Structure formats: C-alpha cells, structure tokens
XYZ file of C-alpha atoms in Angstrom:
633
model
C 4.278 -49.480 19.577
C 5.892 -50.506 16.523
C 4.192 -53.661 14.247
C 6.361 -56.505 13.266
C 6.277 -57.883 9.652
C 3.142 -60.412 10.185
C 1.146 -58.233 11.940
C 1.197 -55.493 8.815
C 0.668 -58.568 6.806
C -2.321 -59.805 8.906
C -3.749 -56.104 9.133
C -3.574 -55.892 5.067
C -5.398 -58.872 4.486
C -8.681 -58.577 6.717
C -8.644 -54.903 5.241
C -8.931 -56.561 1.334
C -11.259 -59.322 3.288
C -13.575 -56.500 4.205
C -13.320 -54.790 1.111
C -14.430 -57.774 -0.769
C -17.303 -58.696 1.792
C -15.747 -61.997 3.460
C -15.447 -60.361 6.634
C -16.881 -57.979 8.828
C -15.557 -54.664 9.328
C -13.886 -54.196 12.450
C -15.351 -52.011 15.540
C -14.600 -48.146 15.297
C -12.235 -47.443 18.532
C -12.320 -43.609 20.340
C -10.406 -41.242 18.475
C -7.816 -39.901 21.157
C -7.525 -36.070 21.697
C -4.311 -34.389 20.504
C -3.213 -32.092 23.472
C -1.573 -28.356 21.303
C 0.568 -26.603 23.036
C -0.570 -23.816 24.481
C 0.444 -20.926 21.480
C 3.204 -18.868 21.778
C 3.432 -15.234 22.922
C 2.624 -13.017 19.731
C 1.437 -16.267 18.109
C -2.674 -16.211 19.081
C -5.159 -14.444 16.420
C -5.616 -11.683 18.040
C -2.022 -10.773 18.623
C -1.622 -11.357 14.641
C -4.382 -9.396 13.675
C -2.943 -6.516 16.246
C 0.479 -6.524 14.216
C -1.442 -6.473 10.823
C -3.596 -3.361 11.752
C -0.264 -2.083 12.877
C 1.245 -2.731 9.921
C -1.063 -1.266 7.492
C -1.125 1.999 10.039
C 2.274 2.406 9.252
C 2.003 2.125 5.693
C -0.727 4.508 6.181
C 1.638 6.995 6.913
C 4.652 6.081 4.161
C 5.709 9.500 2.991
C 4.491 9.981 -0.814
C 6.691 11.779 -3.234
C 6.376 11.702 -6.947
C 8.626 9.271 -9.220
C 11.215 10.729 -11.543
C 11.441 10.553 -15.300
C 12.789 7.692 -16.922
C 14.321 10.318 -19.110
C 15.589 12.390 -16.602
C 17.360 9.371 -14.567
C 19.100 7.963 -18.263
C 20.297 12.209 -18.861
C 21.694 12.847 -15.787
C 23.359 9.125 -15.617
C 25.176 9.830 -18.426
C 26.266 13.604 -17.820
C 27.136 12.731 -14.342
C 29.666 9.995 -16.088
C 31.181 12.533 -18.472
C 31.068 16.422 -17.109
C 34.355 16.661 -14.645
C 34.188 18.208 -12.046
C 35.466 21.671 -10.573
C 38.845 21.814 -8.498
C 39.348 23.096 -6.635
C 36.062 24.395 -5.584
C 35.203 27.978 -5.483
C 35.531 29.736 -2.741
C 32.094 31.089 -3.163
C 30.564 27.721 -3.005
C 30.633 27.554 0.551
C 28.013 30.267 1.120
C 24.506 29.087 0.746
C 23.092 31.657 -1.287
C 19.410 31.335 -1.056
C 18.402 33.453 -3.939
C 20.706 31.785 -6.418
C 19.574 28.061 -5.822
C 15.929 28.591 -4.629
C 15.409 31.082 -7.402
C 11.757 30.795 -8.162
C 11.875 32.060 -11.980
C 10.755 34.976 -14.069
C 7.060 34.827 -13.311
C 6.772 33.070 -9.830
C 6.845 34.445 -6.323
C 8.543 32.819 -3.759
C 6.099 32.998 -1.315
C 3.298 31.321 -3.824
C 3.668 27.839 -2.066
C 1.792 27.135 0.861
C 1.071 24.604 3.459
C -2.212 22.828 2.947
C -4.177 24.270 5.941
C -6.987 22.036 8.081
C -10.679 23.363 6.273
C -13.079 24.589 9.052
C -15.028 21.954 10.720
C -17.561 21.645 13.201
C -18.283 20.022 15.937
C -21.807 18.456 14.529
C -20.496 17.192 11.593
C -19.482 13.226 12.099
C -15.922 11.367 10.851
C -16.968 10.866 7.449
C -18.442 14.065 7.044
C -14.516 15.751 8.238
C -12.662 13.121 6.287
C -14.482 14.047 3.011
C -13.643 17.773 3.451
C -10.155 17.711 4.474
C -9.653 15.077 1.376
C -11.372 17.406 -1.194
C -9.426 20.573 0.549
C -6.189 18.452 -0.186
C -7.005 17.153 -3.965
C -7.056 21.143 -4.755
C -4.260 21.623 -2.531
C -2.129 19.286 -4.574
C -3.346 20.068 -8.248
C -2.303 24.119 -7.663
C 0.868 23.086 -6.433
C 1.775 20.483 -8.602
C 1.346 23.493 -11.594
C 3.142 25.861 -9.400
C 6.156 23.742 -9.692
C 5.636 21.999 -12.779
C 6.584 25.889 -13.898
C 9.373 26.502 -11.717
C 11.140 22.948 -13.520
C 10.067 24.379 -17.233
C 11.735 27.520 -16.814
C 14.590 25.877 -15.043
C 15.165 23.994 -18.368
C 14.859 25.632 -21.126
C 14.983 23.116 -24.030
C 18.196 22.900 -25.923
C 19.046 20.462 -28.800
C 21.810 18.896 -28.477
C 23.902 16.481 -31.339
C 25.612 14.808 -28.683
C 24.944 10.994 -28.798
C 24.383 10.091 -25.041
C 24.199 6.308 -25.867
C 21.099 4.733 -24.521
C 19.607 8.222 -24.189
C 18.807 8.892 -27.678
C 19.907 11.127 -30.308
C 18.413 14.091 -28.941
C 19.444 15.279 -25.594
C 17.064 17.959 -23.551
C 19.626 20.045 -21.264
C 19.286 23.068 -19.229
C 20.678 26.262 -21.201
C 23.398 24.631 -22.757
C 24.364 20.465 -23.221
C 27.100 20.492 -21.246
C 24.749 21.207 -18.139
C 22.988 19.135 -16.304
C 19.123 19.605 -16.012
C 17.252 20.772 -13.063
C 15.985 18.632 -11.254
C 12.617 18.500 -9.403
C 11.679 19.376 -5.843
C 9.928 16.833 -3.626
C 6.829 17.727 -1.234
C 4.912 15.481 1.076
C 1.970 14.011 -0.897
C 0.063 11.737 1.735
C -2.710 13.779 3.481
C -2.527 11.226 6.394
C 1.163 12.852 7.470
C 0.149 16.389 7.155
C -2.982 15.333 9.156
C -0.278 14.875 12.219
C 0.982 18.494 11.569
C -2.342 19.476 11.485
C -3.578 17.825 15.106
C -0.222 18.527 16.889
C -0.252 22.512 16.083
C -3.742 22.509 17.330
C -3.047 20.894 21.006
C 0.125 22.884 21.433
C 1.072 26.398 22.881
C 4.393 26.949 21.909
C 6.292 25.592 19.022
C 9.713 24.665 18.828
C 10.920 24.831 15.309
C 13.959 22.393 14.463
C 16.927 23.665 12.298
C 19.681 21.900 10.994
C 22.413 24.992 12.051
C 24.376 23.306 8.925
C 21.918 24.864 6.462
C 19.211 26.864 8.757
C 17.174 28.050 5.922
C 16.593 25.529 3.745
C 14.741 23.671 6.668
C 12.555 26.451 7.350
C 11.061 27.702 4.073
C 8.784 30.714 3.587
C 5.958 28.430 3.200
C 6.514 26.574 7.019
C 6.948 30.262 7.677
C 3.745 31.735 6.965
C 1.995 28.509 7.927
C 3.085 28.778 11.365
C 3.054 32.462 11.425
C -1.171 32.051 11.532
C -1.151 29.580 14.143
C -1.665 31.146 17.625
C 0.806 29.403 19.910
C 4.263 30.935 20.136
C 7.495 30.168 17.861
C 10.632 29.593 19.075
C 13.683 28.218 16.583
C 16.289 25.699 17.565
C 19.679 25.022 15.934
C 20.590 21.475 16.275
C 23.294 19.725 14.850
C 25.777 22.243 16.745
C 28.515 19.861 17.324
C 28.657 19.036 13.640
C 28.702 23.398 12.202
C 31.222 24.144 14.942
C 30.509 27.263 17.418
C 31.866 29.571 14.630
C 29.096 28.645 11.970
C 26.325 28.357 14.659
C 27.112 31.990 16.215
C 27.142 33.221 12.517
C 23.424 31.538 11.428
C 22.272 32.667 14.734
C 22.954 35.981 14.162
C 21.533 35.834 10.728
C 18.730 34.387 11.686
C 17.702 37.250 14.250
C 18.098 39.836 11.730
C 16.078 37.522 8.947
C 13.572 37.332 11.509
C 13.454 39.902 14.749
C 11.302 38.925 17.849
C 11.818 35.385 17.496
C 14.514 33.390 19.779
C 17.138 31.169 18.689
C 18.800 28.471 20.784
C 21.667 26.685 19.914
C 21.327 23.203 20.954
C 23.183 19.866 21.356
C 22.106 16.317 21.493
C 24.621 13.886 21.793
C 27.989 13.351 23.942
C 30.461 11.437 22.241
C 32.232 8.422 24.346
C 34.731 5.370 23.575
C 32.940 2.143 22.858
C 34.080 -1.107 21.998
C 37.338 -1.058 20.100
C 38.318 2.322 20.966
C 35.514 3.151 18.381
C 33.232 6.440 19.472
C 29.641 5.951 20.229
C 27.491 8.473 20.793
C 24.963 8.968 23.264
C 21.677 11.405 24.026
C 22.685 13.916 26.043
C 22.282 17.936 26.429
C 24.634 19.835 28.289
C 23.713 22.091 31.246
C 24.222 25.593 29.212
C 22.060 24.150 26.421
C 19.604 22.907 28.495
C 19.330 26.467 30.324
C 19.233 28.452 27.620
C 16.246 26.569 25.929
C 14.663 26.632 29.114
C 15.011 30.445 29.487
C 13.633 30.788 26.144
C 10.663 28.847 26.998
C 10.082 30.883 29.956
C 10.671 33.737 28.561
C 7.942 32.966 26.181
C 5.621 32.043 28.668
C 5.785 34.715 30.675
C 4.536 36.912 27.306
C 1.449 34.539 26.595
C 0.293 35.629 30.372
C 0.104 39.437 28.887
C -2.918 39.535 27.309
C -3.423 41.350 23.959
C -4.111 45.680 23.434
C -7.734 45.030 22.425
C -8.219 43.275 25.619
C -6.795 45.748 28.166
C -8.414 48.566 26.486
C -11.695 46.840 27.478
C -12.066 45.983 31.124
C -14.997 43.793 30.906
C -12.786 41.869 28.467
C -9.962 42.080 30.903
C -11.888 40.482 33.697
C -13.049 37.544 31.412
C -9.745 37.059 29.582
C -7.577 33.252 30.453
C -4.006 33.160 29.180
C -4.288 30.207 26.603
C -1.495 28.310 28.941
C -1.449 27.859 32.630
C -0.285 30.632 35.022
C 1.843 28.806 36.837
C 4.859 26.404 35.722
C 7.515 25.674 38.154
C 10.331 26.289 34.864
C 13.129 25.251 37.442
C 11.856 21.824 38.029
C 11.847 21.391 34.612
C 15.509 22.350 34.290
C 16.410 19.919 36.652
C 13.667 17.426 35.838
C 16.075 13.959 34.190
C 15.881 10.615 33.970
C 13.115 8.522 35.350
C 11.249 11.816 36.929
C 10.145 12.723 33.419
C 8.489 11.083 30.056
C 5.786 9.383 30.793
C 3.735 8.662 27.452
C 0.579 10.240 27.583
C -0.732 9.807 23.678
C 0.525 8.704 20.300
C 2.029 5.079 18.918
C 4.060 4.002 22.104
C 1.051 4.875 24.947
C 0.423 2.781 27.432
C -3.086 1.186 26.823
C -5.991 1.248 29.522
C -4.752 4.912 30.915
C -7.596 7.212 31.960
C -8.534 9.932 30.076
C -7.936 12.490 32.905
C -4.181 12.552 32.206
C -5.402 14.666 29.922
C -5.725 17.562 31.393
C -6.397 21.063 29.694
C -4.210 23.310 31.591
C -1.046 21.593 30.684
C 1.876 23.729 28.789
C 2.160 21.360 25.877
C 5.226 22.730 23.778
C 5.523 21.387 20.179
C 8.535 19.986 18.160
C 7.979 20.455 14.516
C 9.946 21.143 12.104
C 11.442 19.097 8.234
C 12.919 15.281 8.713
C 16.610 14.507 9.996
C 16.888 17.596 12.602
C 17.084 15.825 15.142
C 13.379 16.014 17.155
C 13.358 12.796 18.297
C 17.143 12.850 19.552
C 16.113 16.111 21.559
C 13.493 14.789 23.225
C 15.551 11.963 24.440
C 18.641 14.180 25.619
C 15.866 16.444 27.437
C 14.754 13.702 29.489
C 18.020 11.993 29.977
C 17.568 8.192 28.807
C 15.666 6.242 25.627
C 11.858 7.466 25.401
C 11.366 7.899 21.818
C 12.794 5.846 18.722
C 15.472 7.777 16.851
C 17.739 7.246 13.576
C 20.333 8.467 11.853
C 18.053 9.077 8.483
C 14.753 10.910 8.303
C 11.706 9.868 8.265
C 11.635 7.534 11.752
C 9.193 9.044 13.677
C 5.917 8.155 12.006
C 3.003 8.736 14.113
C 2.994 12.386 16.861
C 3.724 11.243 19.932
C 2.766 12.973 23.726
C 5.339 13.049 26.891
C 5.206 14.810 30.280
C 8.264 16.421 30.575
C 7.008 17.416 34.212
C 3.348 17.410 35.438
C 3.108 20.963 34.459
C 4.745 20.882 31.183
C 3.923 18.048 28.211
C 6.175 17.729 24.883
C 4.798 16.689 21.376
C 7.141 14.821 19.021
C 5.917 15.461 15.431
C 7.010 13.323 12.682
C 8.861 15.698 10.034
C 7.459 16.695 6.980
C 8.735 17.595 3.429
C 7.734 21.406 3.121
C 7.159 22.607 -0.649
C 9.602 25.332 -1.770
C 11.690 26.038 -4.587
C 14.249 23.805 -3.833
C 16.092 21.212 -6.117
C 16.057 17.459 -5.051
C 19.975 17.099 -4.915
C 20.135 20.022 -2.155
C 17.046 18.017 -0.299
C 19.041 14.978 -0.348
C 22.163 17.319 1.037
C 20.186 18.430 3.946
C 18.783 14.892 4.761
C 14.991 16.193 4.298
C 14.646 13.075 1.845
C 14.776 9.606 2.729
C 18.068 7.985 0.622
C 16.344 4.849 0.670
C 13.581 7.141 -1.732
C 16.585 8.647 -3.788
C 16.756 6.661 -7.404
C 18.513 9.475 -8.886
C 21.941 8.735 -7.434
C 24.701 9.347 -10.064
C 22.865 13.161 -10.513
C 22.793 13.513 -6.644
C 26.452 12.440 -6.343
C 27.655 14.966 -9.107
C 25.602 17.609 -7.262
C 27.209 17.429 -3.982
C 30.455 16.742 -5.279
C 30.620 20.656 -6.347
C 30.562 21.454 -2.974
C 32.633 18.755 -1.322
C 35.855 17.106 -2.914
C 34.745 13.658 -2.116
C 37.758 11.991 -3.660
C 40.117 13.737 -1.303
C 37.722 13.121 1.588
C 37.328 9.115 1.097
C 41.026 9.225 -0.012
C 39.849 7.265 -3.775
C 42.383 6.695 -6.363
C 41.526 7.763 -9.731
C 39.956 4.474 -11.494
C 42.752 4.590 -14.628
C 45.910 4.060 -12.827
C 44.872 1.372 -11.343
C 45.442 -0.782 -13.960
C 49.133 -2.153 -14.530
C 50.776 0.151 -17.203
C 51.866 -1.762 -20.029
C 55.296 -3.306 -20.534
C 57.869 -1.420 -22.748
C 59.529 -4.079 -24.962
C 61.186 -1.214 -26.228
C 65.372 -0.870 -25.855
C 66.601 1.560 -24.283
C 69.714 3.596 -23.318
C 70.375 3.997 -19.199
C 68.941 7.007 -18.281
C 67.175 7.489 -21.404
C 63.508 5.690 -20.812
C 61.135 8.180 -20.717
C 58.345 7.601 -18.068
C 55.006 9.327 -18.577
C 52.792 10.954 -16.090
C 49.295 11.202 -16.400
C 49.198 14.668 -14.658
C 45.934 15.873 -15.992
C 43.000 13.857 -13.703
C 39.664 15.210 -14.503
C 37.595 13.453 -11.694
C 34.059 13.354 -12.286
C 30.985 11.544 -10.361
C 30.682 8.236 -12.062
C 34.779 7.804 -11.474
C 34.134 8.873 -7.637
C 31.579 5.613 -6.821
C 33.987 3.241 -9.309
C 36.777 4.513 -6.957
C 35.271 4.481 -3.627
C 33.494 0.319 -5.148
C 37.080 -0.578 -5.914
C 38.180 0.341 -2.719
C 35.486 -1.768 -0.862
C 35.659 -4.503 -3.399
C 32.012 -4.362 -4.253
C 30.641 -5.741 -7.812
C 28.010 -6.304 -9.440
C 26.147 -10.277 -9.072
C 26.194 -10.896 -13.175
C 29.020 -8.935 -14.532
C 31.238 -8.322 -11.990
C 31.864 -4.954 -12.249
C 32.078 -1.931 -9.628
C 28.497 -1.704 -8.052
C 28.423 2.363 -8.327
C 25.146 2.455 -7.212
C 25.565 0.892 -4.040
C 28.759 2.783 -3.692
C 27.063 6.445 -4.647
C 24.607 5.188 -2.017
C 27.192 4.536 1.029
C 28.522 8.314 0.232
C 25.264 9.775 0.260
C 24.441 8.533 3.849
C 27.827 9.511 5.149
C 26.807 13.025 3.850
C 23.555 13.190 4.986
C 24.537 11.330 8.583
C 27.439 13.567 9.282
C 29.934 11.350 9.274
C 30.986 13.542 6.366
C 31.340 16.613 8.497
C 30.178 19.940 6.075
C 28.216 23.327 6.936
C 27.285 26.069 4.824
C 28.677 29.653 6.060
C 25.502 32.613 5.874
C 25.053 34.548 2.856
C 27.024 37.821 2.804
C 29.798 36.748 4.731
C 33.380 38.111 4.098
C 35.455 34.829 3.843
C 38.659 37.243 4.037
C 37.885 37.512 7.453
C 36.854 33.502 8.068
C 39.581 32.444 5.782
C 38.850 30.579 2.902
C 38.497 26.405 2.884
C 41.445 26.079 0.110
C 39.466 24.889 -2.514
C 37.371 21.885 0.297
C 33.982 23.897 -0.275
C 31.645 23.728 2.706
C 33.679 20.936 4.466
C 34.430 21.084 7.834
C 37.957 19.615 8.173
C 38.004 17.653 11.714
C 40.782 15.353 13.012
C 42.049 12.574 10.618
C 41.998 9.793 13.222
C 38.158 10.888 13.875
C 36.808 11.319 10.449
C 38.322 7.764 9.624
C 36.902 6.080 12.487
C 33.525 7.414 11.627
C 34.118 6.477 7.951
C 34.219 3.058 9.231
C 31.809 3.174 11.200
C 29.756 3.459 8.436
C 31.512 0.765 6.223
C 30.445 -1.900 8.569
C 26.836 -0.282 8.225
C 27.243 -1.048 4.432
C 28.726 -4.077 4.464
C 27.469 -7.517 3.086
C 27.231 -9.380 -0.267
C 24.079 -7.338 -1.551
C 22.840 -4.049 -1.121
C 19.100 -3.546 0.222
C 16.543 -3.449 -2.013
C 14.413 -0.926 0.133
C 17.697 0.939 0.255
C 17.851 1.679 -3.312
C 15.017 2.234 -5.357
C 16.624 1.904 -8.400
C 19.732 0.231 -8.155
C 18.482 -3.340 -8.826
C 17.217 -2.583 -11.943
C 20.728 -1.279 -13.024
C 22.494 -3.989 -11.980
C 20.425 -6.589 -13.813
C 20.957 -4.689 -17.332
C 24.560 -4.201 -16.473
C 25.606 -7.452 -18.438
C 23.137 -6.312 -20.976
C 22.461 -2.747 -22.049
C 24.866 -1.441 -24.401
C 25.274 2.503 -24.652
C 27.521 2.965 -27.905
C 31.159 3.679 -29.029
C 31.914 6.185 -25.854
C 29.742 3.999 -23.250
C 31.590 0.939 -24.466
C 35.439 2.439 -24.202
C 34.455 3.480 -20.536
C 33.065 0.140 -19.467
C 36.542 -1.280 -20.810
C 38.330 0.920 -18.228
C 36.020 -0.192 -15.591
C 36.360 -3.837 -16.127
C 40.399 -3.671 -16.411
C 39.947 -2.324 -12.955
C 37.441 -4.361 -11.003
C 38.704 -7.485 -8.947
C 35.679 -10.256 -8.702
C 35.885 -13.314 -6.624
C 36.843 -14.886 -10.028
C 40.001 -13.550 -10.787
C 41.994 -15.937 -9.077
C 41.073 -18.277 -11.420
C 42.500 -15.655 -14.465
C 45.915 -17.184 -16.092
C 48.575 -14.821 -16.704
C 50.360 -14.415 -19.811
C-alpha cells in the first residue's frame, strides 16, 4: 500500500525520536517469506555444473597444432601481394604428384614418421599409473618428431639473402632457393594426447576398419604413417572413397584403380553421402543419403571381409589342438542382408560415447558384436556416412573438420555396431597450404591466409571461378582535357593483367563490399577466408587426376588446373549459398586467428615506398559506408 505525504513525515520523525532516546523503539514485526520461483530447466546447480564439466571435456579435446612464425606470416604476406601468378595453369598441375610435393629431402625417409602407438599396460596397474605412461610415451613421441620435421622445413629452405626491401619485413628476406619464391611452409600434426587417446581406444574395440578417403586427393588422407599404424593392428582394413559426387565417376574409377595397384588385397568402395534436392527459393539442399548400389557394394565388402576373419590363420590349422581351441575374433554369424536393408528407426541406437543415453545397462555391451570402425583424417565425411547408412540424423555433422570430438558407438543392427572416430591430423611430409586444400585443417586454425590463398591459386584460377575484376580498373580512368581530332583519340588498354593473391581477396572484398572497421579498406582477410571454405567445402568443385595419367587421353582442363567445371547456374547457387554463410558486419573472431590483429594495424602500420603505392590503389577502389558523404569535384 502506498504512504501518503504525512505518514512518511510521521514515520521519519519517531525514527530521529528513537535515535535520540525520546521514544521507544517500535516492536520488531515477522519478516514475511519471499516465495522464488521454482528455477528454470538448465538453470539449478547441478545442471550448471553438468554444462561446465562438459565444457572443459570439450576443450579437453581442442586439436593442438603449433603456431607459425611471426616471420614467416609478415614473408609470405608480402610475396603473396607481389609474385603473379601462373596462367594459365599447367597442364601438369592437375596431377597430384606425391613425390614432388611430399618430398621428404636428401637425408629423410618417408616412412620415418609414425603414429604414437598405446605403451603396454596391464591390467594391475591403476588410472594414474596408465596415464603417467602413455603421457611419458607421448612427450618422446613428440620431441623425435618435432626434429624429424624441423629437418624436412630446413632443407626445404635453404637460406638465401635477398636485397629486396619487403617493407615491414626487414631488410633481409629468408626465401626458399631463390627470393622470388615463396618459403615452405610447415606441416601440422595432432599435438593433444587426449585425441589420439580416442584413436587409440576405438582401434582396440573394433574388428574391421573402414578407412575414409577424400576420392578428390586419396593419398594425401592416408599417409604412410596411418599406413603402417594400422597395418599392426589386427582387425581388418577396408578403404572408402567419399566425396564421389564432388571427383565425378571418371576421377573416382581412376583413384580406385590406383589405389588397388598402390595397395593389392585391400578393397575399395566408392561411396556417396548426400542426395541433392530443391529447398526454399529454388536453392539446393542437400540431404544424408546413400544410394542402393553404394550401399551394396560396401556391404559386400564387409562381408566379404568377414567371411575371411572366420578362416583361421596357417599356424593354427597346421596344429589341430590349436584348431579345436581357436574363436574367430568376430561372431560367426551376421545376418549381412538385414543390415542392407536395415534404415531408419530400425537402426542407431547409441550404445557409448558423448550422445549415450544415461542409466543403460552394461549388458548392451556385449562381446560378440561385429563392431566395424570409421577412422580415418578430418573432413571425409565419417560422420555424414554414418548418418546416410542409417537413413535419418544420429550423429552431428559439418561442413569443416574437426566436428566430431569425442568416439561415439551405434548399433547398426543387433549383430553389427559402428564406431564414429573423431579425425585426426596424421604427421607426414606434407606442406600446410595442401592440408588446408584437402580440409584436414580447421580454417578457423589457418592464420596464414594470404600464403594459403597464393598456394591454391596455382592450381585453381580463382579469379575466373568467382568471376573478380582486376582491382585497377575499377577506378574511373582519368579525364583527357586534351583536344583532339575525330577519330584521332587514342584509347589505351591495359592488356597485360598479372593477377596475383593479394589482388584476388581485394577483388572478391570489393565485390561483397566488405571493409575494414578503422580504415575502410577491402577486408582481404575475411575475404581470403570466405574462398578458402568454398574450397575446402566443395562448393568450389576441384579433384586431383592420379599420378601417371596420360591427359592426352582425359583431355586437358585448358589452363583451369584441377577444377572440375560443373553447370554455371549450380556453381553460382552454391557460391551463394555460401555468401549468406559469410555475411554480416564483422567477421568471427574464432574464425580467423589472425585477422583481427591485421585489421587493427591497418590504419597504422606503414610498409614503405612499394607498400604505400599499393595501398593507394586499394583505397581508390574501396566503397565505405562513407562515401556518400564524398563531394565531387
């Protein structure tokens, strides 16, 4: 109830009454309870401390890669602003030549990298005792392969003085051979023990593996050192070539075929995960789904496999008390055609990993259960497998590597149970910019952008592809004041365009109208970001051929590289698919890793003489949400 004016009054002055002792202080009433609301769902302090051990669990396992040099990053900016670019491309560059850019140098094997393998363990020792072994195993693990390719990257650059004044850089520039090359770069490897803990548990628990390979560029996600890792593991290997709607049917029959020969006695199956339909707007949107002849030749294979883990080994049937104790290591009996027709709600229940069900028995469990693996680098396409296998939405999948964090257990049927393993950055000779290519790395991990962009752009002409117009003639040509006779005004033609990577992202940031916050020019970084997902995605279609091929008989690409030239109406609407993906006013900081700093010593850095003619180009070209307010002369 609300107090008039005299009744405040009245109130204030017993209060300074009481203070000053002339009255007595009034009785002390029952404080009334407050009735809370009953807390919300995902609100209460239990469900909070839940999502916070789920939280740190996932940062638990967060990939680990090593940072780049300063150095290196400043170098390659600057090269990758002033080498141009081939064109047309060679015809060569379209075969992925495996010795040439996985060369392993003058005094280095390629087969001396290796996958950290589990250390022994027994069954008496506890947790801690396990933990402290596998962690010291790994330490060692790390430090010889860290020198391995800290050798590799030496010889790849041999150190070259160069005069060249690369503005912020320094005076002295270190190139590779020569100083109008750019440097090698580094190769990434997984660095967090907890992820290759997961490779380690799900190879254990599984019978037959089911290797994942991007048919764009088969080899490069399965290098010798995956190789010989899984080659001492004693469940079966089978490898799969995803991604076939992307390579075509001509590229996939030729990889397969190499492949067989490369290695003999293992199968290859040609697989393919999505069905493409029309969405809103006439847009396409693509679905899981794995057609019938996919679905029965993996199937075959799998049975076919089977059926030669039942055989038990020479030493064993030459011994017939051995014979009468030997078990297969997988049960005897698998109905294989209910699992080709198992779909839909009949299949996937989660039996283990991140997404199970809580309070499930452990007799789900069960030890004679085919338990088929799916292993393989990030971005093949594991999780979108499993979810076109069983016909609908079981585990999370994503366009970029690196989703699937934690290895996760499905029944396929009751006699057959399907591991999803989160990919894993295998070492090899391999440089970062053909890592970034193949979508094994994370682009939200890539800092070295303007190098990657330079890289790729050797192999696909990204300025015809994103249809960019070369940053210079932009710009309003200058008035001629000049009088002239009719017909006799020359008009020149700037007929020799030397594109190179820096012009591709100011291009393709003009064309979106993206600028920087402070200075307002073209925000390259988040524009050399945008191309690099639509390469790694696919919605930049491209596919390496297999080495040795005879492109007289394939025809050559006419100067495209490894681009795989689709429909025009189709490439654009998947171009714009992705612009909406990348649209907004600022680009995501977890996106970039380095492109905030850049932007904020845009306004600021200042690179010399040649850095400072360029920038004047750039900003006669860029259109902020100022220049309306510009007066013209």
């Amino acid at each position: 109830m609300r107090r008039s004016g005299k009744q405040r009054k009245a109130e204030l002055q017993h209060k300074r009454a009481v203070k000053r002792g002339d009255a007595p202080p009034p009785d002390k009433q029952p404080r009334r309870k407050t009735l809370r609301r009953p807390p919300k769902p995902g609100h209460t302090l239990d469900a909070r401390q839940a999502a916070d051990d789920a939280s740190k669990a996932a940062r638990k396992l967060q990939s680990q890669f090593v940072k780049l040099d300063h150095h290196f990053l400043e170098t390659t900016k600057y090269l990758a602003a002033t080498l141009p670019l081939p064109r047309p491309i060679s015809a060569d560059a379209c075969l992925l030549d495996m010795h040439a850019l996985c060369k392993p140098g003058s005094d280095l094997e390629i087969d001396q990298l290796s996958v950290p393998k589990r250390p022994k363990w027994k069954y008496t020792m506890s947790k801690d005792e396990v933990d402290a072994n596998e962690e010291g195993h790994f330490r060692r693990w790390i430090t010889q392969t860290d020198a391995i390719v800290e050798r590799w990257h030496r010889q790849g650059n041999q150190p070259v003085t160069s005069d060249t004044d690369p503005g912020s850089i320094g005076e002295h520039v270190v190139d590779t051979m020569s100083p109008g090359e750019m440097p090698r770069p580094p190769t990434y490897f997984e660095r967090n023990l907890e992820v290759w803990r997961q490779l380690w548990r799900v190879t254990e628990i599984s019978q037959i593996l089911l290797c994942l390979l991007d048919s764009r560029c088969p080899p490069l996600h399965f290098p010798p050192s995956l190789e010989s890792y899984l080659a001492t593991r004693k469940a079966k290997l089978i490898l799969v070539l995803t991604k076939f709607d992307i390579a075509g049917p001509e590229r996939a029959e030729a990889w397969t075929a190499y492949l067989q020969k490369q290695h003999p006695g293992l199968p290859v199956v040609q697989v393919e995960a999505y069905q493409q339909k029309l969405g809103e707007q006439g847009r396409p949107v693509y679905e899981s789904h794995l057609p019938l002849p996919f679905r029965e030749r993996l199937v075959n294979a799998m049975r076919q496999v089977h059926e030669e883990m039942l055989i038990p080994p020479e030493r064993v049937r030459l011994d017939e008390a051995k014979l009468k104790r030997w078990n297969p290591p997988a049960k005897r009996e698998i109905d294989w055609d209910g699992v080709l027709l198992a779909r839909g709600k009949k299949v996937g229940s989660v039996v283990g990993g991140a997404a199970a069900p809580q309070g499930k028995s452990k007799e789900e469990n069960t030890d004679d259960v085919q338990e088929p693996e799916e292993q393989s680098q990030p971005n093949v396409g594991k999780s979108s497998l499993l979810n076109a296998l069983f016909g609908t939405h079981k585990v999370r999948a994503s366009r970029t590597p690196g989703k699937t964090k934690h290895f996760q257990t499905l029944f396929w049927t009751h006699d057959v149970r399907l591991v999803d393993c989160p990919g894993l950055v295998m070492p090899a000779f391999m440089p970062m910019d053909t890592q970034v290519l193949c979508g094994i790395l994370p682009i939200s991990r890539v800092s070295a952008i303007p190098f990657c962009i330079h890289q790729i752009a050797q192999l696909l002409p990204l300025e015809t592809i994103l249809d960019l117009t070369y940053p210079s003639t932009n710009t309003a040509p200058l008035e001629d004041k000049r009088t002239w006779r009719d017909g006799k005004q020359s008009i020149a033609k700037n007929t020799d365009v030397r594109w190179t990577a820096t012009d591709i992202m100011i291009a393709y940031a003009n064309k979106k109208g993206w600028v920087t916050a402070k200075a307002g020019r073209p925000d390259i970084h988040r524009a050399g970001n945008a191309i690099l997902r639509f390469v790694a995605e696919g919605k930049i279609a491209w596919a390496f051929r297999p080495p040795e091929t005879d492109l007289t008989t394939v025809g050559c690409n006419e100067g495209n590289g490894i681009w795989v030239m689709r429909g025009a109406e189709q490439h654009d609407q998947d171009l714009d698919e992705g612009d909406d993906d990348e649209s907004g006013d600022e680009t995501d900081v977890e996106e970039i890793e380095s492109s905030d700093d850049e932007s904020e010593q845009e306004s600021e850095e200042d690179v010399g003489e040649d850095a400072n003619s360029q920038n004047a180009d750039v900003k006669s070209t860029t259109f902020s949400r100022f220049s309306v307010l510009a007066i013209d002369d």
